[in-house]
mmCIF file of C-alpha atoms in Angstrom:
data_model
loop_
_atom_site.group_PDB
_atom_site.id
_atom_site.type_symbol
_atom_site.label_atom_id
_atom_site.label_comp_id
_atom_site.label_asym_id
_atom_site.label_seq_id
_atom_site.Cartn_x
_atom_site.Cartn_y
_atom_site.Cartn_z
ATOM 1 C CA UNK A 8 -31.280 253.105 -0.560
ATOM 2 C CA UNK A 9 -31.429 249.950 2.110
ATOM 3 C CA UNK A 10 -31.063 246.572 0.391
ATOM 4 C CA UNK A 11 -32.342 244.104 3.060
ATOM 5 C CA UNK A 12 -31.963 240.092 1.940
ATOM 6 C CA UNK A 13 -33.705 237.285 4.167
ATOM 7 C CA UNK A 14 -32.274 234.078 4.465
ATOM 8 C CA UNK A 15 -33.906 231.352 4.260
ATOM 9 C CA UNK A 16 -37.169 231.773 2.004
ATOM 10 C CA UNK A 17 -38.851 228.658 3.649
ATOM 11 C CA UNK A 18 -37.932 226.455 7.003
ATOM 12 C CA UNK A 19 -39.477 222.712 8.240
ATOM 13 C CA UNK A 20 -38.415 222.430 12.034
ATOM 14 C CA UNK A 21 -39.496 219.452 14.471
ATOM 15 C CA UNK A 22 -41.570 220.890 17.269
ATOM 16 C CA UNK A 23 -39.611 221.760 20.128
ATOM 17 C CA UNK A 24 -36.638 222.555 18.087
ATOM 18 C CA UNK A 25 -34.971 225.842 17.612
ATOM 19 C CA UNK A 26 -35.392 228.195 14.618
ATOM 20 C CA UNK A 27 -32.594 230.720 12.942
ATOM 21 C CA UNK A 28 -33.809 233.316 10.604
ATOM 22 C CA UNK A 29 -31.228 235.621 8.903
ATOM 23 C CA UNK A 30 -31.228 238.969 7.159
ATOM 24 C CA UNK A 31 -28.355 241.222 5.943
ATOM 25 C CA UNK A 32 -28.627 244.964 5.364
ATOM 26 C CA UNK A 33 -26.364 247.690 3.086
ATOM 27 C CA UNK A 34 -27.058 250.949 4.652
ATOM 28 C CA UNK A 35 -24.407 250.735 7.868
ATOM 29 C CA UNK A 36 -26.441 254.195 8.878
ATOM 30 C CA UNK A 37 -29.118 251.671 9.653
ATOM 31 C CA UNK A 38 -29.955 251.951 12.920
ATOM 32 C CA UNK A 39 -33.288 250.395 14.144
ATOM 33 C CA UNK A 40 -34.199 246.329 13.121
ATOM 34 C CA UNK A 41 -37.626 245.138 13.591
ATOM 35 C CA UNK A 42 -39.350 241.492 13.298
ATOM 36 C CA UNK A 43 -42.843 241.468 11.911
ATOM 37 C CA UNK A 44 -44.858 237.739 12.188
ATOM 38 C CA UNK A 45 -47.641 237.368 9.577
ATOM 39 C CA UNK A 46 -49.792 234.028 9.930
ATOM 40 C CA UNK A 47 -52.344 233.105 6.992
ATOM 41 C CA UNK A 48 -54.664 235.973 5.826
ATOM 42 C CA UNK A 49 -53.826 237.634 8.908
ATOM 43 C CA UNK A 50 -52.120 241.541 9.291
ATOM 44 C CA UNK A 51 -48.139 241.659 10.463
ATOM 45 C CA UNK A 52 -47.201 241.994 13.740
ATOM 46 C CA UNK A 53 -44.215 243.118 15.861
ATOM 47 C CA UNK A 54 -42.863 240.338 18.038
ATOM 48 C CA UNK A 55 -39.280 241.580 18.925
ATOM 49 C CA UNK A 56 -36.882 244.764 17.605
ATOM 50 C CA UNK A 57 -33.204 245.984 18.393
ATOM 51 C CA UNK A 58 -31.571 248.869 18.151
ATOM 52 C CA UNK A 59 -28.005 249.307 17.162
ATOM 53 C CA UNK A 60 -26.869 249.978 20.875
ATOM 54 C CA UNK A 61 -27.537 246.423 21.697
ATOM 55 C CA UNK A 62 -26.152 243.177 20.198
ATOM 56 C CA UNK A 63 -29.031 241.309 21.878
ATOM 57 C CA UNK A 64 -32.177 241.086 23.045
ATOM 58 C CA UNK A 65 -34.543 238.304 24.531
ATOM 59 C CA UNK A 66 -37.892 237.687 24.764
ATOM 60 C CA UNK A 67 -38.984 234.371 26.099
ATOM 61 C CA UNK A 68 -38.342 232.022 23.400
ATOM 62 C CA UNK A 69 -37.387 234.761 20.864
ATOM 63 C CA UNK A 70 -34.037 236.324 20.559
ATOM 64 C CA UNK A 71 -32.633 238.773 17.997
ATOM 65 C CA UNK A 72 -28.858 239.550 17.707
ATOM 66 C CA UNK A 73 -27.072 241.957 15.592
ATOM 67 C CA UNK A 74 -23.653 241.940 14.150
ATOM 68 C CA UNK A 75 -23.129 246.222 13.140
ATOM 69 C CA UNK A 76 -19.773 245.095 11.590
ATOM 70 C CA UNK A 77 -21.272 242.329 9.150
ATOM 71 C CA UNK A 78 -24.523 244.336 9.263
ATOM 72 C CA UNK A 79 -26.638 241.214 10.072
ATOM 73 C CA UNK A 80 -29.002 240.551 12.528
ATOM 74 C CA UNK A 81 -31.141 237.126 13.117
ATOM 75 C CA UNK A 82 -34.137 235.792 15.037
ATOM 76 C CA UNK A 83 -34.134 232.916 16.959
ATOM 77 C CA UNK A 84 -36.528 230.944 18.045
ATOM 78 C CA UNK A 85 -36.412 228.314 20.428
ATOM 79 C CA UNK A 86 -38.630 225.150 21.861
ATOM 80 C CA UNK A 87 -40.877 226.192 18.642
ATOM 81 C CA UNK A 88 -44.240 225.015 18.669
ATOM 82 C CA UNK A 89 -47.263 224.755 15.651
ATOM 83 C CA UNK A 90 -48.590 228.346 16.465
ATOM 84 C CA UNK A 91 -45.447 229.950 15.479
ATOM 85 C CA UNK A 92 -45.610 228.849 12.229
ATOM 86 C CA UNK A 93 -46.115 231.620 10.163
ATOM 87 C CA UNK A 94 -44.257 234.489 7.712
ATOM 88 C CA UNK A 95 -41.344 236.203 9.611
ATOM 89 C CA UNK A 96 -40.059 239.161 8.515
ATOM 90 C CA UNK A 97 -36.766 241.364 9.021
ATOM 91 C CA UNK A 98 -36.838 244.498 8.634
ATOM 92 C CA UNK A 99 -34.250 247.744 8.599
ATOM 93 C CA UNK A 100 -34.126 251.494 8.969
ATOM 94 C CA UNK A 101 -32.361 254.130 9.524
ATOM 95 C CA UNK A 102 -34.397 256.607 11.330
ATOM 96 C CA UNK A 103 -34.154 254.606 14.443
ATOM 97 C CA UNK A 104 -37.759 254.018 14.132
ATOM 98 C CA UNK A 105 -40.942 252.491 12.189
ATOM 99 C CA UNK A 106 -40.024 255.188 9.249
ATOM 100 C CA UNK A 107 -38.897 253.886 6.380
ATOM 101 C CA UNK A 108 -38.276 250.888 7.031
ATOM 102 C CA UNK A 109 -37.224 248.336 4.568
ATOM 103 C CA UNK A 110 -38.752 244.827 4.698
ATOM 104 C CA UNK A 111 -36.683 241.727 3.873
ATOM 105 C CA UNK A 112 -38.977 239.051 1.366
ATOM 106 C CA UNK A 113 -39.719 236.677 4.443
ATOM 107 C CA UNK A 114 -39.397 233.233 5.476
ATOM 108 C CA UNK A 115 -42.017 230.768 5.555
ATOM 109 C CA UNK A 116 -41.906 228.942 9.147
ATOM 110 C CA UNK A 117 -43.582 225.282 9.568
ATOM 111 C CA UNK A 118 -43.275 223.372 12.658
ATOM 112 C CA UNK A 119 -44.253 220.125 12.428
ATOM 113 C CA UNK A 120 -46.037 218.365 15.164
ATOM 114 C CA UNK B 14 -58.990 250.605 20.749
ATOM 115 C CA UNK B 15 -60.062 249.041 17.528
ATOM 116 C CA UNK B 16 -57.115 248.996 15.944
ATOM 117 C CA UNK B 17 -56.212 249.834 12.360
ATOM 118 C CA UNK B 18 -59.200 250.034 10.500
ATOM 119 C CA UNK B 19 -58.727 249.280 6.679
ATOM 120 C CA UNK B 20 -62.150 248.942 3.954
ATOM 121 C CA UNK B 21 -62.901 247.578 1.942
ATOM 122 C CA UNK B 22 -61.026 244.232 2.333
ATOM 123 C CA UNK B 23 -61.493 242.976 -0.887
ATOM 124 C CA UNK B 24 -62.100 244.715 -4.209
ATOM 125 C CA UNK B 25 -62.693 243.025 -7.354
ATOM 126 C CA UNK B 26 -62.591 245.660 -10.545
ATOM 127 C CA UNK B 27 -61.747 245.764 -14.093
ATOM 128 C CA UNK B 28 -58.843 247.228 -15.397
ATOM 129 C CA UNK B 29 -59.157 250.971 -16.279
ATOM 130 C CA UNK B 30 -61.636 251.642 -13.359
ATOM 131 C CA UNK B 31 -61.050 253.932 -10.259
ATOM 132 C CA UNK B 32 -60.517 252.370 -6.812
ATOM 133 C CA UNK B 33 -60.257 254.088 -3.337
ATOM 134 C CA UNK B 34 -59.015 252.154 -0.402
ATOM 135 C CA UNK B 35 -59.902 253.782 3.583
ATOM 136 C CA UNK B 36 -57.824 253.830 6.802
ATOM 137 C CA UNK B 37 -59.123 254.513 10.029
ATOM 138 C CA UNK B 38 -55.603 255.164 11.823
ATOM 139 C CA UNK B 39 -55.210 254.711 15.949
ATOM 140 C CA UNK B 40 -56.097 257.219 17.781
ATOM 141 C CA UNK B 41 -53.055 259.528 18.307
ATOM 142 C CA UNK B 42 -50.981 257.775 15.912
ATOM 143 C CA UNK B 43 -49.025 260.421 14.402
ATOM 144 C CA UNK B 44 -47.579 258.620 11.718
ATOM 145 C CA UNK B 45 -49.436 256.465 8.688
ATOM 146 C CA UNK B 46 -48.673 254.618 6.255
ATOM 147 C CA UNK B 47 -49.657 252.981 3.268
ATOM 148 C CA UNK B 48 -47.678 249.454 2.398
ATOM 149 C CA UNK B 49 -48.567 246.975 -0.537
ATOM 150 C CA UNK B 50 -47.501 243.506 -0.563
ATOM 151 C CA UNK B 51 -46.957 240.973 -3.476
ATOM 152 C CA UNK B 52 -45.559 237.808 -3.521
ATOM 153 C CA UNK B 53 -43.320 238.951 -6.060
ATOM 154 C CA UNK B 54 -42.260 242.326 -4.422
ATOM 155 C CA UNK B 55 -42.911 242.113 -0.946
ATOM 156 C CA UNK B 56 -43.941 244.444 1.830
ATOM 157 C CA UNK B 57 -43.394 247.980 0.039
ATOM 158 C CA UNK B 58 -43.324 251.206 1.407
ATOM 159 C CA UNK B 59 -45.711 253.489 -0.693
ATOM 160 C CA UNK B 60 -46.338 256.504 1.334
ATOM 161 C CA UNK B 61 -46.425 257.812 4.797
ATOM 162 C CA UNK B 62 -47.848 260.752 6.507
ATOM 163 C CA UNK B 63 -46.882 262.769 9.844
ATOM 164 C CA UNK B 64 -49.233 264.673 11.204
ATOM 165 C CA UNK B 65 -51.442 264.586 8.140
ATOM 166 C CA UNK B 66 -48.460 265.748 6.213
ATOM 167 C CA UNK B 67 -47.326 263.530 2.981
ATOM 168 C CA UNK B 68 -43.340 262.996 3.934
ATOM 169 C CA UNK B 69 -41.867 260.663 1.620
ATOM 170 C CA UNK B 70 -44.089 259.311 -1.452
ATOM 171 C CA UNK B 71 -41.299 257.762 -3.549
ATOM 172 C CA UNK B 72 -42.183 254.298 -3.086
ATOM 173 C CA UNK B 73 -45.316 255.253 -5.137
ATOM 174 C CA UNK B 74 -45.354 253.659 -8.128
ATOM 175 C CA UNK B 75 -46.732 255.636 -10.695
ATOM 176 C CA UNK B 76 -48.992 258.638 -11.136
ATOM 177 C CA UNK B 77 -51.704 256.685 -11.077
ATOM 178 C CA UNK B 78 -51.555 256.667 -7.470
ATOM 179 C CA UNK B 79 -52.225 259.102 -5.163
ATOM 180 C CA UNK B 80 -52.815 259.065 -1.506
ATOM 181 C CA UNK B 81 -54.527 261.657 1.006
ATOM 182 C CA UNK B 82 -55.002 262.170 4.186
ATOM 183 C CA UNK B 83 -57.719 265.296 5.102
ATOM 184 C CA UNK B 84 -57.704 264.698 8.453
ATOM 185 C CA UNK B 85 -55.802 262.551 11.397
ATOM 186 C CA UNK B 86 -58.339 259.748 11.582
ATOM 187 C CA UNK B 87 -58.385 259.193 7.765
ATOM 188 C CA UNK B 88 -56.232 258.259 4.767
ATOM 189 C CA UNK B 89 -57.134 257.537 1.505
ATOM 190 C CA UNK B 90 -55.247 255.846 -1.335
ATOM 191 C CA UNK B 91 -57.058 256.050 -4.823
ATOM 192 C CA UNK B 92 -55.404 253.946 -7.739
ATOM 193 C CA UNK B 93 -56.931 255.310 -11.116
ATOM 194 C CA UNK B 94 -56.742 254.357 -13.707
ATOM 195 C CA UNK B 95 -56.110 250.394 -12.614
ATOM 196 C CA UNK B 96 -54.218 247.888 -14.037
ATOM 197 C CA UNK B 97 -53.749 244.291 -12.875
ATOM 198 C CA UNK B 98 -50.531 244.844 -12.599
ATOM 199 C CA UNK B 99 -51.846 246.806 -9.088
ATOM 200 C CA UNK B 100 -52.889 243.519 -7.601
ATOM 201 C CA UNK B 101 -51.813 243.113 -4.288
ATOM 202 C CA UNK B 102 -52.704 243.491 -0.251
ATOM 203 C CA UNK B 103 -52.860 247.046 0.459
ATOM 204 C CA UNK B 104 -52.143 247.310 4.269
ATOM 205 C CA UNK B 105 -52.271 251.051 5.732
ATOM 206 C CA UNK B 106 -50.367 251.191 8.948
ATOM 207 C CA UNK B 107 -50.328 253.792 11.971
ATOM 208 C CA UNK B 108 -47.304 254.294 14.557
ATOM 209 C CA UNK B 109 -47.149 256.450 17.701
ATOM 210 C CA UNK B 110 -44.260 259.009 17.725
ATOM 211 C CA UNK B 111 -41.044 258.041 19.258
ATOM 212 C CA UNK B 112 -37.369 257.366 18.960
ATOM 213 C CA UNK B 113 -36.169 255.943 22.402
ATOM 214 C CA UNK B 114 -36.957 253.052 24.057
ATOM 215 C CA UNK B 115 -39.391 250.114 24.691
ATOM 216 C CA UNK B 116 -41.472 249.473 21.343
ATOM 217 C CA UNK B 117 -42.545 252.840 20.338
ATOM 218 C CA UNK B 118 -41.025 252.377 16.658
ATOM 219 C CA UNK B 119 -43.864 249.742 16.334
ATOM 220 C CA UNK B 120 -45.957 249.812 13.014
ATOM 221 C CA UNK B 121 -49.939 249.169 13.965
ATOM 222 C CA UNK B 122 -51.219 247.128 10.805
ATOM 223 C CA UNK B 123 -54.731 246.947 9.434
ATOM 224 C CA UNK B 124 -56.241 243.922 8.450
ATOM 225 C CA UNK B 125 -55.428 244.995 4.764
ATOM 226 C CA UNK B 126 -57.502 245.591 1.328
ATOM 227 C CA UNK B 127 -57.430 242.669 -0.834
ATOM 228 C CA UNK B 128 -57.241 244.015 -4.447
ATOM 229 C CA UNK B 129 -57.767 242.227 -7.401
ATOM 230 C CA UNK B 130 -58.076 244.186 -11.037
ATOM 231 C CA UNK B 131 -59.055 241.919 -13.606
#
């Protein structure tokens, strides 16, 4: 099955700095790559995805590219402020949609004032 | 909408006893699922439903659990006998049907069931 890893586990940032989450994946039939945002206590959300027809995609101060050769893909976030410090995750499958997906473990995001 | 609706959201029990956790899915969702989260393992895939219609349960750990879904506006998943080995977030999720295009492969969490088996 999909082996997703997420690298790092925990990142510190400055406010107003940028922010580079990456996760690797094993299935290369993998086809659809979600981020999910979880703050405190709270449910995950969807803040950005890519399919494999794209190598990027931008949202405002979020960005997610994919490499299908090295089968990683990473989030970045730029001019970062407090209130997107949270639990980002990666996530990978290949039914080109939410099914099945595989989660990577997550990465604890603090930006410091 | 409300949203995903998930009770209870905690549960305090003692090992060996039954417990049932709801979901309320959206409303046309055709797709639900039930995730668990540990800090250990993760988000995990347990179980997901089309359509009412178990697809793929082998993220379920054991026979101890089973999930149901009767209808398309309710899922059940019953842990029985527990263990505290079970204690986690439970989060049941619903998606809308769709392969192409904007954000339709979105997963709609619920606030999540808090389970604690002492």
């Amino acid at each position: 099955g999909e082996n997703v890893e997420q690298h790092p586990s925990t990142l510190s940032v400055q406010e107003g700095d940028s922010a580079v989450i990456k996760c690797t994946y094993s299935d290369s039939a993998s086809n659809y790559f979600p981020w999910y945002k979880q703050e405190l206590g709270k449910r995950p959300q969807l803040i950005i995805d890519i399919r494999s027809n794209v190598g990027e995609k931008k949202d405002q101060r979020i960005a997610v590219t994919l490499n299908k050769t090295a089968k990683h893909f990473s989030l970045h976030i730029t001019e970062t402020q407090p209130e997107d410090s949270a639990v980002y995750f990666c996530a990978a499958s290949r039914s080109g949609s939410a099914r099945q997906l595989t989660f990577g473990s997550g990465t604890q995001l603090t930006v410091l004032p | 909408d409300a949203g995903v609706i998930q009770s209870p959201r905690h549960e305090v029990t003692e090992m060996g006893q039954e417990v049932t956790l709801r979901c309320k899915p959206i409303s046309g969702h055709d797709y639900l699922f039930w995730y668990r989260q540990t800090m250990m393992r993760g988000l995990e895939l347990l179980i997901y439903f089309n359509n009412n219609v178990p697809i793929d349960d082998s993220g379920m750990p054991e026979d101890r659990f089973s999930a149901k879904m009767p209808n398309a506006s309710f899922s059940t998943l019953k842990i029985q006998p527990s263990e505290p080995r079970d204690s986690a977030v439970y989060f049941c999720a619903s998606s809308p049907l769709g392969l192409a295009g904007g954000r339709t492969g979105e997963l709609f969490f619920g606030e999540g069931s808090r389970l604690t088996v002492l």
